[in-house]
């Protein structure tokens, strides 16, 4: 059938924000493991030797083209491993015992990869993918396989993308769409550092797609076979983004100050700390939200106090004394954790999530509170409770926190009692915020809007009904902010709304002076704050 | 082993303070430095071993030495003393000699 294809929207998870428009280019270069590599030439060790040398030469060439220190370290690691006889010798021994070089190479590196994959240290474990990358490069040279040429401006479509392949390509105007991948992977960090839009976790059906596509990593979707109108709208957004970015970038290193000279506290949202590598802490006023459910991936992590402690300390050290607010595990709904969250709820967003789950799994909650209270001894930390509906839920967490601090002190461990605040995201809590004994409030705009408007967050057709600037949303937020400001309770907003420059005037208008945004949004929001002039100061000028 | 050869052995130790222990970048720097000497160079996490080849990045990474560990060096060869003192200096400098910024 050759009839024009219908426009299709495919959802993915954003690993690096931005927009890209271009032809899809499918990359199929991975070496399949578990399949015995066929011999593609004579059983001569010199073939492997020269493939290794060629791989080193390719990697060195990429390094010399100039890349950032992180990328350089990654390539240097691969070169160092390729030059280490401890790594390569087992392959040559196997070749001498008549194993074909292709297979001998895969086996030798598999040995290394297994050691790295079994490491406790997350960082070491992550190096396994660098080793696979290195293995595949040598295998590709050895088997004489050709590599796909990727013209600049393409949208690369693959299951995963090795970092060294990323570094070889020209990304001007292009983007990445992966069915696998991880937001913590090296290639995700590289993409963020270079501003290349990237989506992960797309449905494998997309691998069949071809032709022009639109990659919207700001809203987590790929649009295949877009119609003319969709393409035109997209191009207009790209243009706005480009011109806005030039203005915004000049604001990045400056403090957030309104046109009337009022200082606004602007913090960042953090997933697991990996994104902090390329970020200067002086560009923000601290961390307004650490999403610990992205840091703790499985049931094992939930009970690993030492690992959590180390992760919190790492983020706190990065902040260099600036405020750090850690949100307690907010699992459930769109963020399941196997063995912890409840499966097959009919309506998971209205079900067991956030503090509701924490209070069911006290041992998990206690572990997290212990790690946080210990980290608070090192640098100031605040704890934020998600999905609070009634005051009793916050009271129960406070009681557990107090007990935890007491028992840590008894054990003779360094600890401190962090301030305990709450997310305001359930409308019931927003309407009764005066009833809660919270040390601070943080408005979670994404869930608050979804619950207030009775619209599922991921529903595209309902996007218009969820406009964050509609009166119902602004009014309920103003109630919270005015109550907090009148009673000297710190209040902030950490949802997507804070990172949208279009919404910034409304948020400052209702009296908010603290926002927390994705690191990529810092510059744009600072620029929007700088344009804002409050009505009070306008009156002051005219008086 | 003759008197002369015995004199060409050297040992040293220092505290590893690098935030991530022997991760990729420190390991690359350490092995590259070790390879500049003709002496055989070993690294270990205690003064009586086990010793591992300090010129092999795979072996150094496999130590999985975390932050705040004592690391021990031993070398044997004509430039053994220089090798050990250079490696100790590198670790003591927290790998700053060519750290970015």
Coordinates of C-alpha atoms in Angstrom, one line a residue:
Chain A
X1 CA 0.0 0.0 0.0
X2 CA 1.4 3.4 -0.9
X3 CA -1.3 5.7 0.4
X4 CA 0.0 8.5 2.5
X5 CA 0.5 7.4 6.0
X6 CA -1.5 8.8 8.9
X7 CA 0.3 11.1 11.3
X8 CA 1.2 9.1 14.3
X9 CA 2.2 10.2 17.8
X10 CA 4.5 7.9 19.7
X11 CA 5.3 8.6 23.4
X12 CA 8.8 8.3 24.9
X13 CA 10.6 9.6 27.9
X14 CA 12.7 12.8 27.5
X15 CA 16.3 12.3 28.3
X16 CA 17.4 15.6 26.8
X17 CA 15.0 18.4 26.0
X18 CA 14.5 20.2 22.7
X19 CA 13.0 19.9 19.3
X20 CA 14.3 18.3 16.1
X21 CA 12.9 17.9 12.6
X22 CA 14.4 15.6 10.0
X23 CA 14.5 12.2 8.3
X24 CA 14.5 9.1 10.4
X25 CA 17.7 7.2 10.0
X26 CA 17.7 3.6 11.4
X27 CA 20.9 2.5 13.1
X28 CA 21.4 -1.3 13.3
X29 CA 25.0 -1.8 14.2
X30 CA 25.0 -3.6 17.5
X31 CA 26.7 -7.0 17.7
X32 CA 24.3 -9.6 18.9
X33 CA 25.6 -11.5 21.9
X34 CA 24.7 -15.0 22.6
X35 CA 25.1 -15.8 18.9
X36 CA 28.4 -17.4 18.0
X37 CA 30.2 -15.0 15.8
X38 CA 31.0 -16.6 12.4
X39 CA 34.5 -16.4 11.2
X40 CA 34.8 -13.8 8.5
X41 CA 38.4 -14.5 7.6
X42 CA 41.4 -16.7 8.3
X43 CA 42.2 -17.7 11.9
X44 CA 45.1 -15.2 12.2
X45 CA 45.8 -13.3 15.4
X46 CA 47.1 -10.4 13.3
X47 CA 43.5 -9.7 12.1
X48 CA 42.4 -9.0 15.7
X49 CA 45.6 -7.1 16.4
X50 CA 45.0 -4.7 13.5
X51 CA 41.3 -4.4 14.3
X52 CA 42.2 -3.3 17.8
X53 CA 44.7 -0.9 16.5
X54 CA 42.2 0.5 14.0
X55 CA 39.6 1.0 16.7
X56 CA 42.2 2.9 18.9
X57 CA 42.9 5.1 15.9
X58 CA 39.2 5.8 15.3
X59 CA 38.7 6.7 18.9
X60 CA 41.8 8.9 19.1
X61 CA 40.6 10.7 16.0
X62 CA 37.2 11.5 17.6
X63 CA 39.1 12.7 20.7
X64 CA 41.3 15.0 18.6
X65 CA 38.3 16.5 16.9
X66 CA 37.8 18.1 20.3
X67 CA 35.2 17.2 22.8
X68 CA 34.3 18.0 26.4
X69 CA 36.2 16.5 29.3
X70 CA 33.6 13.9 30.1
X71 CA 33.5 12.7 26.5
X72 CA 37.3 12.7 26.4
X73 CA 37.5 10.6 29.5
X74 CA 35.0 8.1 28.1
X75 CA 37.0 7.6 24.9
X76 CA 40.3 7.6 26.8
X77 CA 38.9 4.8 28.9
X78 CA 38.2 2.7 25.9
X79 CA 41.6 3.3 24.4
X80 CA 43.3 2.4 27.6
X81 CA 41.3 -0.8 27.9
X82 CA 42.1 -1.7 24.3
X83 CA 45.8 -1.2 25.0
X84 CA 45.8 -3.3 28.1
X85 CA 47.1 -6.8 27.6
X86 CA 45.1 -8.0 30.6
X87 CA 42.0 -7.3 28.5
X88 CA 43.2 -8.5 25.1
X89 CA 45.5 -11.4 25.9
X90 CA 42.7 -13.9 26.6
X91 CA 41.5 -13.4 23.1
X92 CA 44.9 -14.1 21.6
X93 CA 45.3 -17.2 23.8
X94 CA 41.9 -18.4 22.4
X95 CA 42.9 -17.7 18.8
X96 CA 46.1 -19.8 19.4
X97 CA 43.7 -22.6 20.5
X98 CA 41.9 -22.3 17.1
X99 CA 38.9 -20.2 18.3
X100 CA 38.0 -17.8 15.4
X101 CA 39.2 -14.2 16.2
X102 CA 35.6 -12.9 16.0
X103 CA 34.4 -15.3 18.7
X104 CA 37.7 -15.0 20.8
X105 CA 37.2 -11.2 20.9
X106 CA 33.6 -11.4 22.1
X107 CA 34.4 -14.0 24.8
X108 CA 37.4 -12.0 26.1
X109 CA 35.4 -8.8 26.5
X110 CA 32.3 -10.6 27.9
X111 CA 34.6 -11.7 30.7
X112 CA 35.4 -8.0 31.5
X113 CA 31.8 -6.8 31.0
X114 CA 30.5 -9.4 33.6
X115 CA 32.9 -8.1 36.2
X116 CA 31.7 -4.6 35.7
X117 CA 28.0 -5.5 35.6
X118 CA 28.3 -7.3 39.0
X119 CA 29.9 -4.3 40.7
X120 CA 28.0 -2.6 43.6
X121 CA 29.2 0.8 42.6
X122 CA 26.7 2.4 40.1
X123 CA 29.5 4.2 38.4
X124 CA 31.6 1.1 37.8
X125 CA 28.5 -0.7 36.6
X126 CA 27.8 2.0 34.1
X127 CA 31.2 1.4 32.5
X128 CA 29.9 -2.0 31.2
X129 CA 28.1 -0.1 28.4
X130 CA 31.4 1.6 27.5
X131 CA 33.0 -1.8 27.2
X132 CA 30.1 -3.0 25.0
X133 CA 30.6 0.0 22.9
X134 CA 34.4 -0.8 22.6
X135 CA 33.7 -4.4 21.9
X136 CA 31.2 -3.6 19.1
X137 CA 33.6 -1.2 17.4
X138 CA 36.4 -3.8 17.2
X139 CA 33.9 -6.5 16.1
X140 CA 32.6 -4.3 13.4
X141 CA 36.1 -3.6 12.0
X142 CA 37.0 -7.3 12.3
X143 CA 33.9 -8.4 10.3
X144 CA 34.3 -5.6 7.8
X145 CA 30.7 -4.5 8.5
X146 CA 29.9 -1.1 7.1
X147 CA 28.5 1.6 9.3
X148 CA 25.4 3.7 8.5
X149 CA 26.3 7.2 7.4
X150 CA 24.1 9.6 9.3
X151 CA 23.7 13.0 7.5
X152 CA 23.6 16.0 9.8
X153 CA 20.0 17.0 10.8
X154 CA 18.8 13.4 10.9
X155 CA 16.7 11.8 13.7
X156 CA 18.6 8.7 14.7
X157 CA 16.4 5.7 15.4
X158 CA 17.9 2.8 17.3
X159 CA 17.4 0.5 20.3
X160 CA 20.4 2.2 22.0
X161 CA 23.2 4.5 20.9
X162 CA 26.8 3.9 22.0
X163 CA 28.4 7.1 23.3
X164 CA 31.4 6.8 21.0
X165 CA 29.0 6.6 18.0
X166 CA 27.2 9.7 19.3
X167 CA 30.6 11.5 19.4
X168 CA 31.4 10.6 15.8
X169 CA 28.3 12.2 14.4
X170 CA 27.4 15.7 13.6
X171 CA 24.2 16.7 15.6
X172 CA 23.5 20.1 14.2
X173 CA 19.7 20.1 14.0
X174 CA 19.4 16.4 14.7
X175 CA 17.9 14.3 17.4
X176 CA 17.8 10.8 19.0
X177 CA 14.9 8.4 19.3
X178 CA 15.6 5.2 21.2
X179 CA 13.4 2.3 22.1
X180 CA 15.8 1.3 24.9
X181 CA 18.2 3.6 26.6
X182 CA 18.3 5.3 30.0
X183 CA 18.2 8.9 31.2
X184 CA 21.3 8.1 33.2
X185 CA 23.3 6.7 30.4
X186 CA 26.5 8.4 29.2
X187 CA 24.9 9.2 25.9
X188 CA 22.0 10.9 27.6
X189 CA 24.5 13.1 29.6
X190 CA 26.4 13.9 26.4
X191 CA 23.1 14.8 24.6
X192 CA 22.1 17.1 27.4
X193 CA 25.5 18.7 27.5
X194 CA 25.3 19.4 23.7
X195 CA 21.7 20.3 23.6
X196 CA 20.7 17.4 21.4
X197 CA 17.0 16.4 21.9
X198 CA 16.7 12.8 22.9
X199 CA 13.9 10.5 23.7
X200 CA 14.2 7.0 25.3
X201 CA 11.8 4.1 26.0
X202 CA 9.8 4.5 22.7
X203 CA 7.6 1.7 21.6
X204 CA 9.6 -0.7 19.4
X205 CA 6.9 -0.2 16.7
X206 CA 8.8 3.0 15.8
X207 CA 11.7 1.0 14.4
X208 CA 9.5 0.3 11.4
X209 CA 8.9 4.0 10.7
X210 CA 10.7 6.1 8.1
X211 CA 10.6 9.4 6.3
X212 CA 10.3 12.8 7.9
X213 CA 9.6 13.0 11.6
X214 CA 9.3 15.5 14.4
X215 CA 11.0 14.9 17.6
X216 CA 9.5 16.8 20.5
X217 CA 11.7 16.0 23.5
X218 CA 10.0 18.8 25.5
X219 CA 6.8 16.9 25.5
X220 CA 8.1 13.4 25.2
X221 CA 6.9 12.4 21.7
X222 CA 7.9 11.5 18.2
X223 CA 5.5 12.5 15.4
X224 CA 5.9 10.3 12.3
X225 CA 4.5 11.2 8.9
X226 CA 3.4 14.6 10.2
X227 CA 0.8 16.5 8.1
X228 CA 1.7 20.0 6.7
X229 CA -0.1 21.9 9.5
X230 CA 1.7 19.9 12.3
X231 CA 5.0 20.4 10.6
X232 CA 4.4 24.2 10.2
X233 CA 3.4 24.5 13.8
X234 CA 6.5 22.6 14.9
X235 CA 8.8 24.7 12.7
X236 CA 7.3 27.9 14.3
X237 CA 8.0 26.5 17.8
X238 CA 11.6 25.7 16.8
X239 CA 12.0 29.2 15.6
X240 CA 10.6 30.7 18.8
X241 CA 12.9 28.4 20.8
X242 CA 15.9 29.4 18.8
X243 CA 15.5 33.1 19.2
X244 CA 14.5 32.8 22.8
X245 CA 17.5 30.7 23.5
X246 CA 20.0 33.4 22.4
X247 CA 18.4 35.9 24.8
X248 CA 18.1 33.3 27.6
X249 CA 21.7 32.1 27.4
X250 CA 23.0 35.5 28.3
X251 CA 21.0 35.2 31.6
X252 CA 22.3 31.8 32.7
X253 CA 25.1 32.9 34.9
X254 CA 23.2 35.9 36.4
X255 CA 21.1 35.7 39.6
X256 CA 17.3 35.6 39.0
X257 CA 16.1 39.2 39.5
X258 CA 12.9 40.9 38.3
X259 CA 12.9 44.1 36.3
X260 CA 11.9 45.8 39.5
X261 CA 15.1 44.5 41.2
X262 CA 13.4 41.8 43.3
X263 CA 15.5 38.7 43.9
X264 CA 13.7 35.4 43.1
X265 CA 15.0 32.1 44.4
X266 CA 15.5 29.8 41.4
X267 CA 16.4 26.2 42.1
X268 CA 16.7 23.1 40.0
X269 CA 14.9 19.7 39.9
X270 CA 17.2 16.7 40.0
X271 CA 16.7 13.0 39.3
X272 CA 19.7 11.1 40.4
X273 CA 22.5 13.7 40.5
X274 CA 24.0 12.5 37.2
X275 CA 22.8 15.7 35.5
X276 CA 24.8 17.8 37.9
X277 CA 28.1 17.0 36.3
X278 CA 28.0 19.8 33.7
X279 CA 26.1 22.3 35.9
X280 CA 27.7 25.1 37.8
X281 CA 25.9 25.3 41.2
X282 CA 26.4 29.1 41.2
X283 CA 23.8 29.3 38.3
X284 CA 21.0 28.4 40.7
X285 CA 20.0 28.8 44.4
X286 CA 20.1 25.1 45.2
X287 CA 18.0 22.0 44.5
X288 CA 14.3 22.4 45.0
X289 CA 13.4 18.8 44.2
X290 CA 15.3 15.6 44.3
X291 CA 13.1 12.9 42.7
X292 CA 14.3 9.9 44.8
X293 CA 12.1 7.4 42.9
X294 CA 14.4 7.9 39.9
X295 CA 17.4 7.3 42.2
X296 CA 16.0 4.2 43.7
X297 CA 15.3 1.8 40.9
X298 CA 14.4 -1.5 42.5
X299 CA 13.3 -3.0 45.8
X300 CA 16.9 -3.6 46.8
X301 CA 17.8 0.1 46.5
X302 CA 14.8 1.0 48.7
X303 CA 16.4 -0.9 51.7
X304 CA 20.0 0.2 50.9
X305 CA 20.6 3.0 53.5
X306 CA 24.3 3.3 52.6
X307 CA 23.7 3.8 48.9
X308 CA 21.0 6.4 49.6
X309 CA 23.2 8.2 52.1
X310 CA 26.0 8.4 49.5
X311 CA 23.6 9.7 46.8
X312 CA 22.1 12.4 49.0
X313 CA 25.6 13.5 50.2
X314 CA 26.7 13.7 46.6
X315 CA 23.9 16.1 45.7
X316 CA 24.3 18.1 48.9
X317 CA 28.1 18.4 48.3
X318 CA 27.5 19.6 44.7
X319 CA 25.1 22.4 46.1
X320 CA 28.0 23.8 48.2
X321 CA 25.8 24.8 51.1
X322 CA 22.8 26.0 49.0
X323 CA 19.4 24.6 49.9
X324 CA 18.6 21.0 49.0
X325 CA 15.1 19.6 49.2
X326 CA 14.7 15.9 48.9
X327 CA 11.3 14.5 48.1
X328 CA 10.5 11.2 49.8
X329 CA 9.9 8.3 47.5
X330 CA 7.0 9.2 45.1
X331 CA 6.5 5.9 43.5
X332 CA 3.2 4.6 42.0
X333 CA 1.1 5.6 39.0
X334 CA 3.5 6.4 36.2
X335 CA 6.5 5.6 38.4
X336 CA 6.2 1.9 39.3
X337 CA 8.9 0.0 41.3
X338 CA 8.5 -3.7 41.1
X339 CA 7.7 -5.3 44.4
X340 CA 6.8 -2.0 46.0
X341 CA 4.0 -0.4 44.1
X342 CA 0.6 -1.9 43.6
X343 CA 0.0 -3.6 40.3
X344 CA -3.1 -3.3 38.1
X345 CA -5.0 -0.5 39.9
X346 CA -7.9 0.6 37.8
X347 CA -6.9 4.3 38.2
X348 CA -3.3 4.4 39.5
X349 CA -3.1 8.2 39.6
X350 CA -6.0 8.1 42.1
X351 CA -4.5 5.1 43.9
X352 CA -1.6 4.0 46.0
X353 CA 1.2 6.5 45.4
X354 CA 3.5 8.9 47.2
X355 CA 3.1 9.1 51.0
X356 CA 0.2 6.7 50.9
X357 CA 2.6 3.9 49.9
X358 CA 5.3 5.1 52.2
X359 CA 3.0 4.7 55.2
X360 CA 2.3 1.1 54.1
X361 CA 5.9 0.3 53.8
X362 CA 7.3 1.7 57.0
X363 CA 10.6 -0.1 56.7
X364 CA 11.3 1.5 53.4
X365 CA 10.3 4.9 54.7
X366 CA 12.5 4.4 57.8
X367 CA 15.5 3.5 55.7
X368 CA 15.1 6.7 53.6
X369 CA 14.6 8.9 56.6
X370 CA 17.7 7.4 58.2
X371 CA 19.8 8.1 55.1
X372 CA 18.4 11.7 54.9
X373 CA 18.9 12.5 58.6
X374 CA 22.5 11.2 58.4
X375 CA 23.2 13.2 55.2
X376 CA 21.7 16.3 56.9
X377 CA 24.5 16.2 59.4
X378 CA 26.9 16.9 56.5
X379 CA 25.0 19.7 54.7
X380 CA 21.6 21.2 55.3
X381 CA 18.8 19.2 53.7
X382 CA 15.0 19.5 53.8
X383 CA 12.6 16.7 53.4
X384 CA 9.4 17.0 51.4
X385 CA 6.4 14.6 51.5
X386 CA 4.6 13.9 48.3
X387 CA 0.8 13.3 47.8
X388 CA -0.3 14.5 51.2
X389 CA -4.1 14.7 51.5
X390 CA -4.8 14.9 55.2
X391 CA -2.8 16.5 58.1
X392 CA -2.6 13.1 59.7
X393 CA -0.3 11.7 57.0
X394 CA 2.2 14.5 57.5
X395 CA 2.0 14.0 61.3
X396 CA 2.8 10.3 60.9
X397 CA 5.9 11.0 58.8
X398 CA 7.0 13.7 61.3
X399 CA 6.6 11.2 64.2
X400 CA 8.7 8.7 62.3
X401 CA 11.3 11.3 61.4
X402 CA 11.6 12.3 65.1
X403 CA 11.9 8.7 66.2
X404 CA 14.5 8.1 63.5
X405 CA 16.7 11.0 64.6
X406 CA 16.4 9.9 68.2
X407 CA 17.5 6.3 67.4
X408 CA 20.4 7.5 65.2
X409 CA 21.6 9.6 68.0
X410 CA 21.4 6.6 70.4
X411 CA 23.4 4.6 67.9
X412 CA 26.0 7.3 68.1
X413 CA 25.7 8.2 64.3
X414 CA 26.1 11.8 63.1
X415 CA 22.7 13.1 62.2
X416 CA 20.5 16.2 62.1
X417 CA 16.7 16.8 62.0
X418 CA 15.9 18.1 58.6
X419 CA 13.0 20.6 58.1
X420 CA 9.9 18.7 57.0
X421 CA 7.6 20.2 54.4
X422 CA 5.0 18.9 52.0
X423 CA 4.1 18.9 48.4
X424 CA 0.8 20.8 47.7
X425 CA -0.6 18.7 44.8
X426 CA -3.8 17.2 46.1
X427 CA -6.6 19.8 45.9
X428 CA -7.9 18.8 49.3
X429 CA -4.5 19.8 50.8
X430 CA -4.3 23.0 48.8
X431 CA -7.7 24.2 50.1
X432 CA -6.8 23.4 53.7
X433 CA -3.1 24.2 53.8
X434 CA -3.7 26.2 57.1
X435 CA -4.4 22.8 58.8
X436 CA -1.0 21.3 58.1
X437 CA 2.0 21.7 60.4
X438 CA 4.5 21.9 57.5
X439 CA 7.9 23.7 57.7
X440 CA 7.5 24.6 54.1
X441 CA 5.2 24.1 51.1
X442 CA 6.1 23.2 47.5
X443 CA 3.4 23.3 45.0
X444 CA 3.5 20.4 42.6
X445 CA 1.7 21.9 39.6
X446 CA 1.6 18.8 37.4
X447 CA -0.5 16.7 39.7
X448 CA -2.4 19.7 41.1
X449 CA -3.6 20.6 37.6
X450 CA -4.4 17.0 36.7
X451 CA -6.5 16.5 39.9
X452 CA -8.1 20.0 39.7
X453 CA -9.1 19.7 36.1
X454 CA -9.9 16.0 36.1
X455 CA -7.7 15.5 33.1
X456 CA -5.1 12.7 32.8
X457 CA -1.7 14.3 32.5
X458 CA -0.8 12.2 29.5
X459 CA -3.9 12.8 27.5
X460 CA -3.1 14.8 24.3
X461 CA -6.7 15.6 23.4
X462 CA -7.3 17.1 26.8
X463 CA -4.2 19.3 26.7
X464 CA -6.2 22.4 26.3
X465 CA -8.3 21.7 29.3
X466 CA -5.1 21.5 31.4
X467 CA -3.9 25.0 30.6
X468 CA -1.9 26.0 33.7
X469 CA -2.9 29.6 33.3
X470 CA -6.7 29.1 33.6
X471 CA -8.3 30.9 36.6
X472 CA -9.1 27.7 38.6
X473 CA -5.4 26.8 38.7
X474 CA -4.0 30.2 39.4
X475 CA -6.7 30.9 42.1
X476 CA -6.0 27.7 44.1
X477 CA -2.3 28.4 43.9
X478 CA -2.7 32.0 45.0
X479 CA -4.6 30.8 48.1
X480 CA -1.7 28.7 49.1
X481 CA 1.0 31.3 48.4
X482 CA -0.9 34.1 50.2
X483 CA -1.5 31.9 53.3
X484 CA 2.2 30.9 53.3
X485 CA 3.5 34.4 52.8
X486 CA 1.2 35.8 55.5
X487 CA 2.5 33.2 58.0
X488 CA 6.2 33.3 57.1
X489 CA 6.1 29.7 55.7
X490 CA 8.5 29.3 52.8
X491 CA 6.6 28.3 49.6
X492 CA 7.9 27.3 46.2
X493 CA 6.7 25.6 43.0
X494 CA 8.5 22.7 41.5
X495 CA 6.3 21.5 38.6
X496 CA 6.7 21.9 34.9
X497 CA 4.7 25.2 35.1
X498 CA 7.7 26.9 36.8
X499 CA 9.9 26.0 33.9
X500 CA 7.6 27.5 31.3
X501 CA 8.6 31.1 30.7
X502 CA 5.0 31.8 29.6
X503 CA 3.7 31.0 33.1
X504 CA 6.4 32.9 35.0
X505 CA 4.6 36.3 35.2
X506 CA 1.5 34.6 36.6
X507 CA 3.5 32.8 39.3
X508 CA 5.3 35.9 40.3
X509 CA 2.0 37.8 40.1
X510 CA 0.4 35.6 42.8
X511 CA 3.3 36.3 45.1
X512 CA 5.7 33.3 44.5
X513 CA 9.3 34.2 44.9
X514 CA 10.8 30.7 44.7
X515 CA 10.7 28.3 41.8
X516 CA 12.4 25.0 41.0
X517 CA 12.9 24.0 37.3
X518 CA 14.7 21.5 35.1
X519 CA 18.3 22.5 34.7
X520 CA 17.7 23.1 31.0
X521 CA 15.0 25.6 31.8
X522 CA 17.2 27.8 34.1
X523 CA 18.3 30.3 31.5
X524 CA 14.8 30.8 29.9
X525 CA 13.1 31.2 33.3
X526 CA 15.8 33.7 34.4
X527 CA 15.2 35.7 31.2
X528 CA 11.4 35.6 31.9
X529 CA 11.9 36.8 35.5
X530 CA 14.2 39.6 34.3
X531 CA 11.3 40.9 32.1
X532 CA 8.8 40.8 35.0
X533 CA 7.8 44.1 36.6
X534 CA 5.4 43.7 39.6
X535 CA 2.3 45.9 39.7
X536 CA 3.2 47.2 43.2
X537 CA 6.5 48.6 41.8
X538 CA 4.7 50.0 38.8
X539 CA 2.5 51.9 41.2
X540 CA 5.6 52.9 43.2
X541 CA 7.1 54.5 40.1
X542 CA 4.0 56.4 39.1
X543 CA 3.4 57.7 42.6
Chain B
X1 CA 68.9 -11.2 44.4
X2 CA 72.1 -9.2 44.6
X3 CA 72.7 -6.2 47.0
X4 CA 72.4 -3.8 44.0
X5 CA 69.1 -5.2 42.8
X6 CA 67.6 -5.1 46.3
X7 CA 68.4 -1.4 46.4
X8 CA 66.2 -0.9 43.4
X9 CA 63.0 -1.9 45.2
X10 CA 60.8 0.9 46.5
X11 CA 57.5 1.1 48.3
X12 CA 55.2 3.9 49.3
X13 CA 51.6 4.6 50.3
X14 CA 49.1 7.4 50.6
X15 CA 45.4 8.0 51.2
X16 CA 43.1 7.9 48.2
X17 CA 40.9 11.0 48.7
X18 CA 39.4 11.2 45.1
X19 CA 35.6 11.5 45.4
X20 CA 34.9 8.4 43.3
X21 CA 37.9 6.3 44.2
X22 CA 39.7 4.7 41.3
X23 CA 37.1 5.4 38.6
X24 CA 37.9 5.7 34.9
X25 CA 39.7 9.0 34.8
X26 CA 42.0 8.5 37.9
X27 CA 42.7 4.9 36.7
X28 CA 43.7 6.1 33.3
X29 CA 46.0 8.8 34.8
X30 CA 47.6 6.3 37.2
X31 CA 48.3 3.6 34.6
X32 CA 49.6 6.1 32.1
X33 CA 52.0 7.5 34.6
X34 CA 53.1 4.0 35.7
X35 CA 53.8 3.0 32.1
X36 CA 56.3 5.9 31.8
X37 CA 58.7 3.9 34.1
X38 CA 60.7 0.9 33.1
X39 CA 60.3 -0.5 36.6
X40 CA 57.6 -3.1 37.3
X41 CA 55.0 -1.3 39.4
X42 CA 52.4 -2.8 41.6
X43 CA 49.5 -1.4 43.5
X44 CA 47.6 -2.9 46.5
X45 CA 45.2 -1.9 49.3
X46 CA 47.4 -3.3 52.1
X47 CA 51.1 -3.2 52.8
X48 CA 51.4 -7.0 52.3
X49 CA 49.4 -7.3 49.1
X50 CA 47.8 -8.8 47.2
X51 CA 49.6 -6.8 44.6
X52 CA 48.3 -6.0 41.2
X53 CA 49.9 -4.6 38.1
X54 CA 49.7 -0.8 38.2
X55 CA 50.2 -0.5 34.5
X56 CA 46.9 -2.4 33.7
X57 CA 43.8 -0.2 33.8
X58 CA 41.6 -3.4 33.9
X59 CA 43.4 -4.5 37.1
X60 CA 43.5 -1.0 38.7
X61 CA 39.7 -0.6 38.1
X62 CA 39.1 -4.1 39.4
X63 CA 40.5 -3.0 42.8
X64 CA 37.3 -1.0 43.2
X65 CA 39.1 1.2 45.7
X66 CA 36.6 3.6 47.2
X67 CA 37.3 7.0 48.6
X68 CA 39.3 7.2 51.9
X69 CA 41.3 4.0 51.3
X70 CA 45.0 3.7 51.8
X71 CA 46.8 2.7 48.6
X72 CA 50.2 1.0 48.6
X73 CA 52.7 1.0 45.8
X74 CA 55.7 -1.2 45.2
X75 CA 58.2 -1.1 42.3
X76 CA 61.2 -3.0 41.2
X77 CA 63.7 -1.7 38.6
X78 CA 66.2 1.0 37.9
X79 CA 63.7 3.8 38.3
X80 CA 61.6 2.2 41.1
X81 CA 62.1 5.1 43.5
X82 CA 61.0 7.7 41.0
X83 CA 58.0 5.6 40.0
X84 CA 56.7 5.2 43.5
X85 CA 57.2 8.8 44.4
X86 CA 55.5 10.0 41.2
X87 CA 52.5 7.7 41.8
X88 CA 52.2 8.8 45.4
X89 CA 52.3 12.4 44.3
X90 CA 49.6 11.9 41.7
X91 CA 47.2 10.3 44.2
X92 CA 48.1 13.0 46.9
X93 CA 47.3 15.7 44.4
X94 CA 43.9 14.1 44.0
X95 CA 44.7 13.6 40.3
X96 CA 44.7 17.3 39.7
X97 CA 47.9 17.4 37.6
X98 CA 45.8 17.2 34.5
X99 CA 42.3 17.5 35.9
X100 CA 40.0 19.8 33.9
X101 CA 39.7 23.2 35.4

